Amino acid sequence: MIELEHVNFAYEDQPILKDISIKLGEEGQNVIGLIGQNGSGKSTMFLNLVGILQPTSGAIRIDGNTYQYDKKSLNELRQKVGIVFQDSEQQLFYSIVKDDVAFALHNLGLPEDEIVRRVREVLTQLDILQLKDRPIQYLSGGQKKRVAIAGILALHSEWLLLDEPTAGLDPDGTRRMIDLIEGLSKNGQKILISSHDMDFMYEIGDYFYLLQKGEIVRQGTSETVFADDEILKQCCLDQPWLMQLHQKLGLPLYSSKAQLFTDEQLITRLATLK
Amino acid sequence: MLSIDKYAYNNLLAKWRPEVKGLLWLFGMIIAFQPIMVIKLIAIPTVAIATMWAVKVNFHQYLKWFYAVIPFIALSIIGIAVTLAPRADQVYGGIYMFGNYLGVAKSMLPLAEQLTLRITTAIVCTYWFALTTPFQQIILLFKHMHFPSLLIEETLLMYRFIFIFVDSFEQIYRAQQLRFGYANLRLSMHSAGILVKMLFEQVIINYQKMVYSLDAKLFTGEFTVQEDKI
């Protein structure tokens, strides 16, 4: 569990995170969403969570231990908390897919056969084994994103932080991202996602934090966070369309598109309208 | 995008052992620098045809790749062959100026010919190697030859980031072009200045992002290069 206690972060006297106290990863919360508009402090919070930035005041704890910022502690922290940044280009250093995925494992100094095993495993898991020998510069945006995620997943970290994972992806890429996150979470992976893609977040998240100008203004499950249209508007965000169907058309609240389109009762009732 | 690089991954010789290709390239260099001209005259078309066959391109495309190097060759050849001589019979096609004759020096012409042949042979052979050898293999070859790891890492990162750099360059250039930034010489100079400035700024910003992700990947200060096992 990651706990933030009265965390403040300021950049050149400009407060970016204000008095944030939350507990990430409580029972039943595998996929946690951090929602907020551009500039609300999501990325800064992520950088604080992986120890790249240090809070101006307050403390962050993982499994009860307060973050230490010496090299050794940070190394241990980053094996527990992996982060995939929004821009794939800046985090792929090798020219061939498999080399890049193996990069962090080499840095850890793992034995060669363990590295081979893990790279194959993670490439298979992300369905990109066929890309293993391909040069990175010729991959599509979605494929690059997968390679970037593979490079971090291979670390087997307890936490996976995804910064805007659907930014720049086409509908197919987004669908694959949803499947991937669901698959990972089923295996017990703890995932923290920052995004303002509301429909995407609504479908995959278990618990949400709404961030506005560096403050957590609302938290809870999808029913509580997305139900308040007013506060979402204040945060310059939209209500997910499934929530809108529920609130504005009086339909039941569906947790996913698939659930809506397979609701036999609804289909029969709609048929009588014709 | 640097499309020339794509051929290295998709050609008939891509799977050949890099050592073999490296040795053949070395052999080509020996041919280029040995003194017998006839061997070079045979080698140039042979290697050129072999390249076009392996890479599956036509002569026209192949010739296009030489456009990039022709100015350099031309300049150096002109620098050697063209000279000012005091007597008209020392040069071909002499033009009288400042009491001397400007033209192609008779004494230098054989040297210029030799040099042209040597350079062309070397380039044709290097193109063959570059077009048939994937980058991965070149790095492994370096490793087998025990090149210093600093050099290998540098090559590795340059290769990876040159594509990102060229991409940013193209994007900015296109955006400027669409807004008539290169309509005349004065505007072109101005736009080129902005282009360089923007590229520089991007390098700084991207550098910061890269440091972050190197941290996240537990970078120890070394980029490992591994044999193909995965």
XYZ file of C-alpha atoms in Angstrom:
504
model
C 0.000 0.000 0.000
C 1.213 3.517 -0.815
C 0.208 6.222 1.652
C 0.503 9.934 1.128
C 0.344 12.062 4.248
C -0.180 15.812 3.877
C 1.957 15.854 0.749
C 2.702 19.279 -0.682
C 4.808 19.904 -3.721
C 5.813 23.275 -5.072
C 7.877 24.150 -8.102
C 9.709 27.476 -7.743
C 7.258 28.599 -5.027
C 4.331 27.680 -7.252
C 2.253 25.076 -5.355
C 1.380 22.140 -7.612
C 0.203 19.514 -5.112
C -1.669 20.755 -2.050
C -2.041 18.779 1.148
C -2.722 15.395 -0.374
C -3.520 12.576 2.058
C -4.629 9.344 0.434
C -4.112 5.601 0.711
C -3.591 3.761 -2.547
C -4.236 0.052 -2.889
C -6.738 -0.803 -0.201
C -8.616 -4.103 -0.382
C -10.475 -4.486 -3.698
C -8.743 -1.535 -5.356
C -6.529 -2.978 -8.057
C -7.002 -0.398 -10.765
C -6.978 3.119 -9.387
C -7.728 6.146 -11.500
C -6.300 9.604 -11.027
C -8.502 11.944 -13.030
C -8.017 15.594 -13.736
C -7.651 18.052 -16.579
C -4.295 18.996 -18.102
C -2.160 20.823 -15.554
C -4.077 19.541 -12.526
C -0.947 17.901 -11.107
C -1.381 14.267 -12.177
C 2.071 13.864 -13.696
C 3.734 15.691 -10.809
C 2.033 13.343 -8.398
C 3.335 10.369 -10.390
C 6.876 11.735 -10.311
C 6.540 12.102 -6.545
C 5.294 8.524 -6.234
C 8.372 7.094 -7.961
C 10.745 9.331 -6.009
C 11.935 11.362 -8.993
C 10.513 14.468 -7.329
C 10.523 14.895 -3.573
C 7.548 16.436 -1.733
C 8.198 19.920 -0.338
C 6.517 18.760 2.859
C 4.631 15.702 4.063
C 5.604 12.080 3.620
C 5.000 9.176 1.270
C 5.112 5.623 2.614
C 5.142 2.303 0.834
C 4.173 -0.758 2.886
C 4.671 1.334 6.009
C 8.185 2.554 5.151
C 8.710 6.248 4.513
C 10.385 7.047 1.180
C 14.140 7.596 1.481
C 15.906 9.455 -1.274
C 19.347 7.871 -1.243
C 20.373 5.859 -4.287
C 19.917 2.435 -2.715
C 16.433 3.135 -1.337
C 15.322 4.678 -4.617
C 16.545 1.612 -6.439
C 14.456 -0.599 -4.160
C 11.475 1.730 -4.503
C 11.572 1.612 -8.299
C 11.553 -2.154 -8.257
C 8.296 -1.919 -6.350
C 6.812 0.978 -8.298
C 7.268 0.969 -12.065
C 6.242 3.926 -14.198
C 5.424 4.185 -17.898
C 5.481 7.748 -19.177
C 3.121 9.246 -21.688
C 5.677 9.745 -24.430
C 6.944 6.352 -25.592
C 9.773 7.775 -27.705
C 11.612 9.149 -24.700
C 11.716 5.871 -22.837
C 12.870 3.471 -25.523
C 16.635 3.537 -25.802
C 17.530 0.509 -27.851
C 16.891 0.084 -31.521
C 15.446 -3.432 -31.290
C 12.334 -4.323 -29.286
C 13.704 -7.251 -27.257
C 16.879 -5.348 -26.296
C 14.860 -2.500 -24.933
C 12.567 -4.752 -22.925
C 15.631 -6.427 -21.407
C 17.275 -3.092 -20.509
C 15.974 -2.683 -16.948
C 16.652 -6.370 -16.238
C 20.293 -5.977 -17.250
C 20.484 -2.939 -14.988
C 19.244 -5.109 -12.132
C 22.042 -7.551 -12.892
C 19.783 -10.594 -13.262
C 21.266 -13.825 -14.678
C 21.068 -14.149 -18.449
C 18.577 -17.041 -18.605
C 16.253 -15.266 -16.190
C 16.327 -12.188 -18.440
C 15.526 -14.300 -21.506
C 12.674 -15.989 -19.648
C 11.159 -12.744 -18.407
C 11.438 -10.938 -21.743
C 9.713 -13.794 -23.569
C 7.056 -13.976 -20.880
C 6.225 -10.285 -20.963
C 6.274 -10.073 -24.769
C 3.847 -12.989 -24.924
C 1.664 -11.432 -22.232
C 1.403 -8.176 -24.197
C 0.913 -10.036 -27.480
C 3.995 -8.511 -29.112
C 6.311 -11.533 -29.299
C 6.213 -11.296 -33.089
C 7.730 -7.796 -32.853
C 10.756 -8.880 -30.829
C 13.325 -8.403 -33.607
C 11.759 -5.310 -35.128
C 13.475 -1.915 -35.112
C 11.622 0.420 -32.770
C 11.511 3.357 -35.162
C 9.220 1.430 -37.516
C 6.566 0.506 -34.931
C 3.181 2.226 -34.675
C 2.334 4.461 -31.723
C 0.291 1.715 -30.046
C 3.054 -0.844 -30.519
C 5.660 1.521 -29.077
C 3.419 2.041 -26.064
C 3.247 -1.727 -25.538
C 7.007 -2.050 -25.771
C 7.395 0.755 -23.220
C 4.973 -1.029 -20.876
C 6.744 -4.359 -21.440
C 10.051 -2.803 -20.388
C 8.568 -1.900 -17.012
C 6.338 -4.969 -16.546
C 9.402 -7.173 -16.938
C 10.585 -5.774 -13.591
C 7.641 -7.566 -11.920
C 6.960 -4.516 -9.819
C 4.053 -4.582 -7.410
C 2.765 -1.246 -8.705
C 2.430 -0.097 -12.288
C 1.928 3.616 -12.885
C 0.559 4.496 -16.324
C 0.624 8.161 -17.299
C -2.097 8.866 -19.891
C -1.946 5.367 -21.380
C -4.528 6.057 -24.097
C -3.122 9.399 -25.278
C -2.531 9.238 -29.008
C -3.916 5.727 -29.419
C -6.463 4.836 -32.078
C -9.726 3.053 -31.060
C -8.111 -0.357 -31.585
C -5.133 0.673 -29.471
C -7.448 1.894 -26.715
C -9.434 -1.355 -26.778
C -6.230 -3.366 -26.504
C -5.124 -1.146 -23.632
C -8.378 -1.884 -21.782
C -7.929 -5.636 -22.316
C -4.336 -5.418 -21.193
C -5.123 -3.528 -17.998
C -7.990 -5.882 -17.172
C -5.734 -8.885 -17.744
C -2.998 -7.484 -15.554
C -5.372 -6.593 -12.769
C -6.807 -10.117 -12.784
C -3.284 -11.355 -12.085
C -3.189 -9.134 -9.018
C -1.119 -6.314 -10.514
C -1.788 -3.001 -8.774
C -2.225 -0.269 -11.353
C -2.494 3.479 -10.967
C -3.624 5.316 -14.087
C -3.691 9.021 -14.751
C -6.016 10.160 -17.498
C -8.770 12.509 -18.572
C -10.247 9.948 -20.943
C -13.432 9.554 -18.893
C -15.102 6.637 -20.684
C -11.873 4.680 -20.592
C -11.424 5.369 -16.890
C -15.018 4.536 -16.079
C -14.718 1.110 -17.702
C -11.505 -0.033 -16.074
C -11.162 1.682 -12.701
C -12.121 0.289 -9.272
C -11.525 3.469 -7.329
C -10.959 7.063 -8.368
C -9.356 10.269 -7.200
C -10.427 13.524 -8.772
C -7.630 16.059 -8.866
C -8.266 19.758 -9.383
C -5.506 22.370 -9.234
C -3.379 20.094 -7.086
C -6.111 19.121 -4.628
C -8.090 15.915 -4.280
C -11.651 17.198 -4.536
C -13.474 13.873 -4.636
C -12.675 10.199 -4.203
C -14.594 6.959 -4.313
C -15.972 4.291 -6.622
C -17.335 5.115 -10.072
C -20.881 5.594 -8.733
C -19.800 8.330 -6.339
C -17.148 10.146 -8.371
C -18.850 10.190 -11.754
C -22.377 10.817 -10.482
C -21.717 14.469 -9.647
C -21.882 16.235 -12.982
C -21.385 19.648 -11.336
C -18.007 18.896 -9.856
C -16.830 17.203 -13.059
C -17.771 20.343 -14.983
C -15.825 22.461 -12.494
C -12.831 20.247 -13.201
C -13.395 20.762 -16.952
C -14.239 17.072 -17.395
C -17.149 15.212 -18.968
C -19.377 12.618 -17.423
C -18.816 9.132 -18.907
C -21.586 8.374 -21.401
C -22.788 5.300 -19.505
C -23.341 7.523 -16.464
C -25.172 10.049 -18.638
C -27.484 7.304 -19.959
C -28.218 6.377 -16.382
C -28.831 9.877 -15.071
C -30.450 11.536 -18.059
C -32.375 8.677 -19.668
C -33.099 6.678 -16.539
C -31.423 3.494 -17.781
C -29.778 1.193 -15.230
C -26.142 2.063 -14.471
C -23.981 -0.249 -16.576
C -20.373 -0.841 -15.714
C -19.297 -1.393 -19.305
C -20.430 -1.028 -22.883
C -20.603 -4.809 -23.223
C -22.929 -5.049 -20.256
C -25.290 -2.484 -21.798
C -25.461 -4.149 -25.202
C -26.111 -7.597 -23.773
C -28.933 -6.524 -21.447
C -31.757 -8.691 -22.819
C -34.391 -6.954 -20.726
C -33.468 -3.554 -22.134
C -33.363 -4.869 -25.692
C -36.876 -6.372 -25.342
C -38.227 -3.165 -23.840
C -36.668 -1.017 -26.578
C -38.132 -3.338 -29.236
C -41.650 -2.520 -28.051
C -41.022 1.174 -28.863
C -40.763 0.499 -32.579
C 12.243 9.272 -42.120
C 15.525 7.747 -43.163
C 14.076 5.073 -45.427
C 17.548 3.869 -46.456
C 17.760 2.073 -43.119
C 14.731 -0.093 -43.884
C 16.619 -1.983 -46.586
C 19.122 -3.246 -44.049
C 16.355 -5.244 -42.357
C 14.634 -6.530 -45.479
C 17.176 -7.797 -47.953
C 18.381 -11.134 -49.261
C 21.578 -10.996 -47.182
C 20.051 -9.751 -43.929
C 20.488 -13.151 -42.269
C 24.128 -13.613 -43.279
C 26.583 -13.626 -40.427
C 27.801 -10.072 -39.727
C 31.408 -11.298 -39.554
C 31.189 -12.562 -43.132
C 29.765 -9.283 -44.331
C 32.342 -7.360 -42.317
C 35.171 -9.374 -43.903
C 33.750 -8.860 -47.391
C 33.577 -5.138 -46.718
C 37.194 -5.173 -45.562
C 38.122 -7.032 -48.736
C 36.330 -4.305 -50.720
C 38.371 -1.664 -48.915
C 41.581 -3.503 -49.774
C 40.526 -3.500 -53.432
C 39.779 0.208 -53.203
C 43.201 1.045 -51.822
C 45.384 -1.347 -53.862
C 47.092 0.203 -56.903
C 45.751 -1.887 -59.846
C 43.020 0.149 -61.517
C 41.464 -2.675 -63.567
C 40.420 -4.572 -60.443
C 38.577 -1.494 -59.225
C 36.908 -1.019 -62.593
C 35.599 -4.578 -62.341
C 34.706 -4.300 -58.654
C 32.534 -1.171 -58.953
C 29.854 -2.561 -61.324
C 30.007 -6.012 -59.715
C 29.371 -4.743 -56.202
C 26.791 -2.231 -57.443
C 24.828 -4.947 -59.234
C 25.158 -7.255 -56.228
C 23.757 -4.485 -54.013
C 20.816 -3.773 -56.315
C 20.063 -7.496 -56.467
C 20.270 -8.077 -52.703
C 18.344 -4.963 -51.756
C 15.895 -5.272 -54.649
C 16.095 -1.716 -55.973
C 16.481 -0.435 -59.519
C 19.456 1.479 -60.876
C 17.672 4.805 -60.684
C 17.001 4.459 -56.936
C 20.531 3.219 -56.354
C 21.948 6.259 -58.117
C 19.804 8.553 -55.988
C 21.619 7.399 -52.858
C 24.813 8.809 -54.385
C 23.390 12.320 -54.622
C 24.230 12.825 -50.968
C 27.939 12.087 -51.446
C 28.541 13.418 -54.971
C 29.050 17.060 -53.874
C 31.792 16.008 -51.474
C 33.558 13.846 -54.034
C 33.219 16.520 -56.711
C 34.640 19.203 -54.432
C 37.692 17.176 -53.491
C 38.387 16.111 -57.063
C 38.015 19.657 -58.347
C 40.322 20.852 -55.591
C 43.020 18.463 -56.746
C 42.640 18.681 -60.515
C 41.848 22.339 -61.146
C 44.817 24.613 -60.714
C 46.489 27.872 -61.780
C 49.531 27.229 -63.960
C 52.028 29.752 -65.423
C 52.077 28.111 -68.898
C 49.102 27.258 -71.115
C 50.471 23.807 -72.043
C 50.453 22.698 -68.411
C 46.645 22.638 -68.225
C 43.687 21.408 -70.244
C 41.149 24.063 -71.225
C 43.178 26.924 -69.722
C 41.565 30.290 -69.112
C 43.966 33.219 -68.903
C 43.620 35.229 -65.693
C 46.005 37.251 -63.497
C 48.975 36.215 -65.615
C 48.260 32.492 -65.102
C 46.169 29.800 -66.738
C 43.235 28.291 -64.835
C 42.385 24.759 -65.911
C 42.717 21.040 -65.247
C 46.352 20.331 -64.457
C 47.899 17.739 -66.788
C 50.209 16.487 -64.057
C 47.386 16.086 -61.529
C 44.863 14.400 -63.814
C 46.080 10.796 -63.271
C 46.019 11.372 -59.531
C 42.463 12.724 -59.737
C 41.422 9.685 -61.760
C 42.995 7.326 -59.262
C 41.330 9.105 -56.401
C 37.893 9.068 -58.060
C 38.134 5.337 -58.638
C 39.359 4.686 -55.104
C 36.588 6.752 -53.522
C 33.881 5.255 -55.735
C 35.007 1.703 -54.980
C 35.082 2.429 -51.260
C 31.632 4.038 -51.328
C 30.049 1.299 -53.424
C 31.413 -1.334 -51.014
C 30.335 0.625 -47.931
C 26.836 1.060 -49.379
C 26.698 -2.683 -49.952
C 27.583 -3.296 -46.305
C 25.298 -0.587 -44.893
C 22.340 -1.638 -47.035
C 22.600 -5.346 -46.274
C 23.539 -5.292 -42.585
C 20.921 -4.543 -39.925
C 22.124 -2.191 -37.236
C 21.881 -4.904 -34.596
C 24.464 -6.956 -36.495
C 26.822 -4.010 -36.809
C 26.738 -3.572 -33.036
C 27.415 -7.279 -32.477
C 30.288 -7.086 -34.939
C 31.750 -4.166 -32.951
C 31.359 -6.250 -29.828
C 33.137 -9.266 -31.342
C 35.941 -7.001 -32.442
C 36.241 -5.765 -28.835
C 35.573 -2.137 -29.642
C 35.438 0.013 -26.486
C 31.974 -0.129 -24.911
C 31.782 3.662 -24.796
C 31.968 3.737 -28.592
C 29.362 0.974 -28.897
C 26.945 2.722 -26.529
C 27.438 6.014 -28.311
C 26.702 4.401 -31.687
C 23.674 2.627 -30.257
C 22.111 5.780 -28.817
C 22.942 7.922 -31.813
C 21.245 5.430 -34.100
C 18.139 5.345 -31.913
C 17.800 9.095 -31.509
C 18.751 10.220 -34.975
C 15.322 9.031 -36.118
C 13.537 11.046 -33.450
C 15.666 14.051 -34.333
C 14.992 13.763 -38.059
C 11.293 13.333 -37.286
C 11.122 16.520 -35.206
C 13.082 18.342 -37.879
C 10.598 17.251 -40.550
C 7.584 18.183 -38.445
C 8.833 21.690 -37.697
C 10.019 22.210 -41.262
C 6.677 21.128 -42.699
C 4.739 23.372 -40.327
C 6.919 26.314 -41.321
C 6.588 25.519 -45.002
C 2.804 25.382 -44.760
C 2.840 28.904 -43.374
C 5.090 30.170 -46.167
C 8.181 30.301 -43.978
C 10.434 29.508 -46.923
C 8.808 31.754 -49.535
C 11.942 33.774 -50.216
C 15.571 33.863 -49.195
C 15.131 36.335 -46.360
C 12.232 34.367 -44.856
C 14.117 31.107 -45.367
C 17.082 32.370 -43.356
C 14.752 33.522 -40.604
C 12.784 30.235 -40.539
C 15.949 28.157 -40.574
C 17.111 30.089 -37.517
C 13.871 29.357 -35.690
C 14.065 25.710 -36.737
C 17.510 25.312 -35.192
C 16.427 27.096 -32.021
C 13.340 24.885 -31.658
C 15.316 21.719 -32.242
C 17.776 22.793 -29.575
C 14.976 23.500 -27.086
C 13.397 20.143 -27.807
C 16.700 18.405 -27.219
C 16.871 19.965 -23.744
C 13.254 19.051 -22.881
C 13.612 15.525 -24.221
C 16.841 15.108 -22.314
C 14.976 15.763 -19.037
C 12.283 13.223 -19.939
C 14.919 10.667 -20.823
C 16.669 11.134 -17.500
C 13.363 10.416 -15.766
C 12.775 7.223 -17.667
C 16.388 6.098 -17.258
C 15.793 6.499 -13.505
C 12.623 4.439 -13.750
C 14.557 1.717 -15.570
C 17.239 1.610 -12.868
C 19.998 2.808 -15.195
C 23.426 1.963 -13.829
C 25.520 3.911 -16.297
C 25.924 1.141 -18.830
C 23.962 0.079 -21.872
C 24.401 -3.664 -22.220
C 24.633 -5.238 -25.638
C 23.669 -8.895 -25.723
C 23.941 -11.811 -28.092
C 20.722 -13.000 -29.677
C 19.122 -15.407 -27.226
C 15.569 -14.174 -26.912
